[in-house]
Amino acid sequence: MTYATVADLVTRFGEAELIDLTDRADPPAGVVDTAVADGAIADAVGEIDTYLGVRYALPVSPLPALLVMVTCDIARYRLHGTRVTDEVRARYDDALRWLKDVALGRALLPGATAAANGTTTAALAEVVQAGRKVFGGGLQ
């Protein structure tokens, strides 16, 4: 399952930008190369799943609109390659920040199924340091 489509990219960023980013034909064909765009979307989904898989069953279902937006922002960043603008980089950085928050339980995916490993937002980590145990809220 994918979290976005080529049509989602076109809706968000415009056909002209997608043609510029995907049309690698020589001479240029003047159309969106859907194979290139689909490849960037697949790369974005792979990156996203490394974060979401910590807390949620994959693929995520139902699909929140925010996840479509994040997928598009990451795919767009990948398509820009070495021509990344400040705006595209900022949107990518925002997407990663949100994904990290989801992985850490500071942000949620409403309606998504929790991961089978039992990880929840209330899970506490145990750290042993110099003979002392640290449990979520204090030292013992």
Short mmCIF file of C-alpha atoms in Angstrom, two decimals:
data_model
loop_
_atom_site.label_atom_id
_atom_site.label_comp_id
_atom_site.label_asym_id
_atom_site.label_seq_id
_atom_site.Cartn_x
_atom_site.Cartn_y
_atom_site.Cartn_z
CA MET A 1 0.00 0.00 0.00
CA THR A 2 1.20 3.48 -0.79
CA TYR A 3 0.43 6.58 1.23
CA ALA A 4 0.22 8.95 -1.76
CA THR A 5 -0.22 8.91 -5.51
CA VAL A 6 1.21 10.82 -8.44
CA ALA A 7 -2.12 12.68 -8.55
CA ASP A 8 -1.54 13.76 -4.92
CA LEU A 9 1.86 15.18 -5.90
CA VAL A 10 0.34 17.06 -8.85
CA THR A 11 -2.47 18.43 -6.67
CA ARG A 12 -0.04 19.70 -4.03
CA PHE A 13 2.83 20.97 -6.16
CA GLY A 14 1.45 21.47 -9.66
CA GLU A 15 1.93 19.63 -12.91
CA ALA A 16 4.68 21.99 -14.13
CA GLU A 17 6.88 21.24 -11.11
CA LEU A 18 6.30 17.50 -11.44
CA ILE A 19 7.19 17.60 -15.14
CA ASP A 20 10.38 19.50 -14.28
CA LEU A 21 11.29 16.97 -11.57
CA THR A 22 10.39 13.75 -13.39
CA ASP A 23 10.79 14.27 -17.15
CA ARG A 24 14.25 12.88 -17.76
CA ALA A 25 13.74 12.02 -21.43
CA ASP A 26 16.14 13.42 -24.01
CA PRO A 27 14.62 15.40 -25.59
CA PRO A 28 12.12 16.16 -22.80
CA ALA A 29 8.67 14.67 -23.40
CA GLY A 30 6.88 17.47 -21.53
CA VAL A 31 4.84 15.10 -19.35
CA VAL A 32 5.06 13.75 -15.81
CA ASP A 33 7.05 10.51 -15.82
CA THR A 34 4.86 8.46 -13.50
CA ALA A 35 7.51 5.77 -13.06
CA VAL A 36 9.96 8.33 -11.66
CA ALA A 37 7.27 9.87 -9.43
CA ASP A 38 6.10 6.45 -8.22
CA GLY A 39 9.71 5.57 -7.38
CA ALA A 40 10.06 8.68 -5.23
CA ILE A 41 6.76 7.88 -3.50
CA ALA A 42 7.94 4.32 -2.82
CA ASP A 43 11.20 5.67 -1.36
CA ALA A 44 9.21 8.07 0.83
CA VAL A 45 6.92 5.27 2.08
CA GLY A 46 9.96 3.14 2.92
CA GLU A 47 11.45 5.99 4.93
CA ILE A 48 8.14 6.72 6.66
CA ASP A 49 7.57 3.09 7.61
CA THR A 50 10.89 2.97 9.49
CA TYR A 51 9.42 5.53 11.89
CA LEU A 52 5.77 4.46 11.98
CA GLY A 53 6.56 0.75 12.32
CA VAL A 54 7.83 1.42 15.85
CA ARG A 55 4.27 2.13 17.03
CA TYR A 56 1.82 1.11 14.32
CA ALA A 57 0.96 -1.93 12.23
CA LEU A 58 2.09 -1.44 8.65
CA PRO A 59 0.82 -0.43 6.21
CA VAL A 60 -1.04 2.27 8.14
CA SER A 61 -4.80 2.06 7.77
CA PRO A 62 -6.98 4.08 7.72
CA LEU A 63 -4.83 6.63 5.95
CA PRO A 64 -4.81 10.04 7.69
CA ALA A 65 -4.62 13.11 5.41
CA LEU A 66 -1.53 14.27 7.31
CA LEU A 67 0.30 11.12 6.22
CA VAL A 68 -0.51 11.84 2.57
CA MET A 69 0.96 15.33 2.99
CA VAL A 70 4.11 14.00 4.70
CA THR A 71 4.57 11.37 1.98
CA CYS A 72 4.28 14.03 -0.72
CA ASP A 73 6.77 16.31 1.03
CA ILE A 74 9.34 13.52 1.35
CA ALA A 75 8.82 12.33 -2.24
CA ARG A 76 9.19 15.91 -3.49
CA TYR A 77 12.43 16.29 -1.54
CA ARG A 78 13.75 13.07 -3.10
CA LEU A 79 12.76 14.21 -6.60
CA HIS A 80 14.61 17.51 -6.19
CA GLY A 81 17.92 15.70 -5.72
CA THR A 82 20.76 18.23 -5.68
CA ARG A 83 18.40 21.11 -6.61
CA VAL A 84 16.65 21.26 -3.23
CA THR A 85 15.27 24.69 -2.35
CA ASP A 86 15.04 26.05 1.19
CA GLU A 87 11.26 25.57 1.19
CA VAL A 88 11.49 21.93 0.05
CA ARG A 89 14.18 21.19 2.64
CA ALA A 90 12.16 22.87 5.41
CA ARG A 91 9.07 20.81 4.55
CA TYR A 92 11.20 17.64 4.52
CA ASP A 93 12.71 18.54 7.90
CA ASP A 94 9.22 19.22 9.30
CA ALA A 95 8.06 15.83 8.00
CA LEU A 96 10.97 14.04 9.67
CA ARG A 97 10.39 15.91 12.91
CA TRP A 98 6.75 14.81 12.93
CA LEU A 99 7.69 11.20 12.11
CA LYS A 100 10.18 11.17 14.98
CA ASP A 101 7.47 12.53 17.28
CA VAL A 102 5.15 9.72 16.18
CA ALA A 103 7.86 7.12 16.78
CA LEU A 104 8.45 8.52 20.27
CA GLY A 105 4.74 8.71 21.09
CA ARG A 106 4.58 12.52 21.18
CA ALA A 107 2.26 12.56 18.14
CA LEU A 108 -0.42 10.06 17.14
CA LEU A 109 -2.01 8.64 14.02
CA PRO A 110 -5.74 8.69 14.81
CA GLY A 111 -7.46 5.41 14.01
CA ALA A 112 -4.26 3.53 13.12
CA THR A 113 -3.72 0.06 14.58
CA ALA A 114 -1.02 -0.29 17.24
CA ALA A 115 2.01 -2.43 16.40
CA ALA A 116 1.79 -6.10 17.35
CA ASN A 117 4.92 -5.81 19.51
CA GLY A 118 2.78 -4.11 22.14
CA THR A 119 4.57 -0.77 22.04
CA THR A 120 2.26 1.95 23.28
CA THR A 121 2.59 5.60 24.04
CA ALA A 122 2.60 4.71 27.74
CA ALA A 123 5.53 2.31 27.45
CA LEU A 124 8.49 3.19 29.65
CA ALA A 125 12.11 2.46 28.93
CA GLU A 126 14.41 1.05 31.58
CA VAL A 127 17.97 2.27 31.61
CA VAL A 128 20.64 0.89 33.92
CA GLN A 129 23.35 3.43 34.63
CA ALA A 130 26.21 2.98 37.09
CA GLY A 131 24.23 0.55 39.22
CA ARG A 132 21.07 2.67 39.30
CA LYS A 133 17.89 2.02 37.39
CA VAL A 134 16.05 4.86 35.76
CA PHE A 135 12.35 4.19 35.14
CA GLY A 136 10.60 6.85 33.07
CA GLY A 137 10.09 9.30 35.93
CA GLY A 138 12.83 8.88 38.50
CA LEU A 139 15.83 7.07 39.90
CA GLN A 140 15.74 3.93 42.01
#
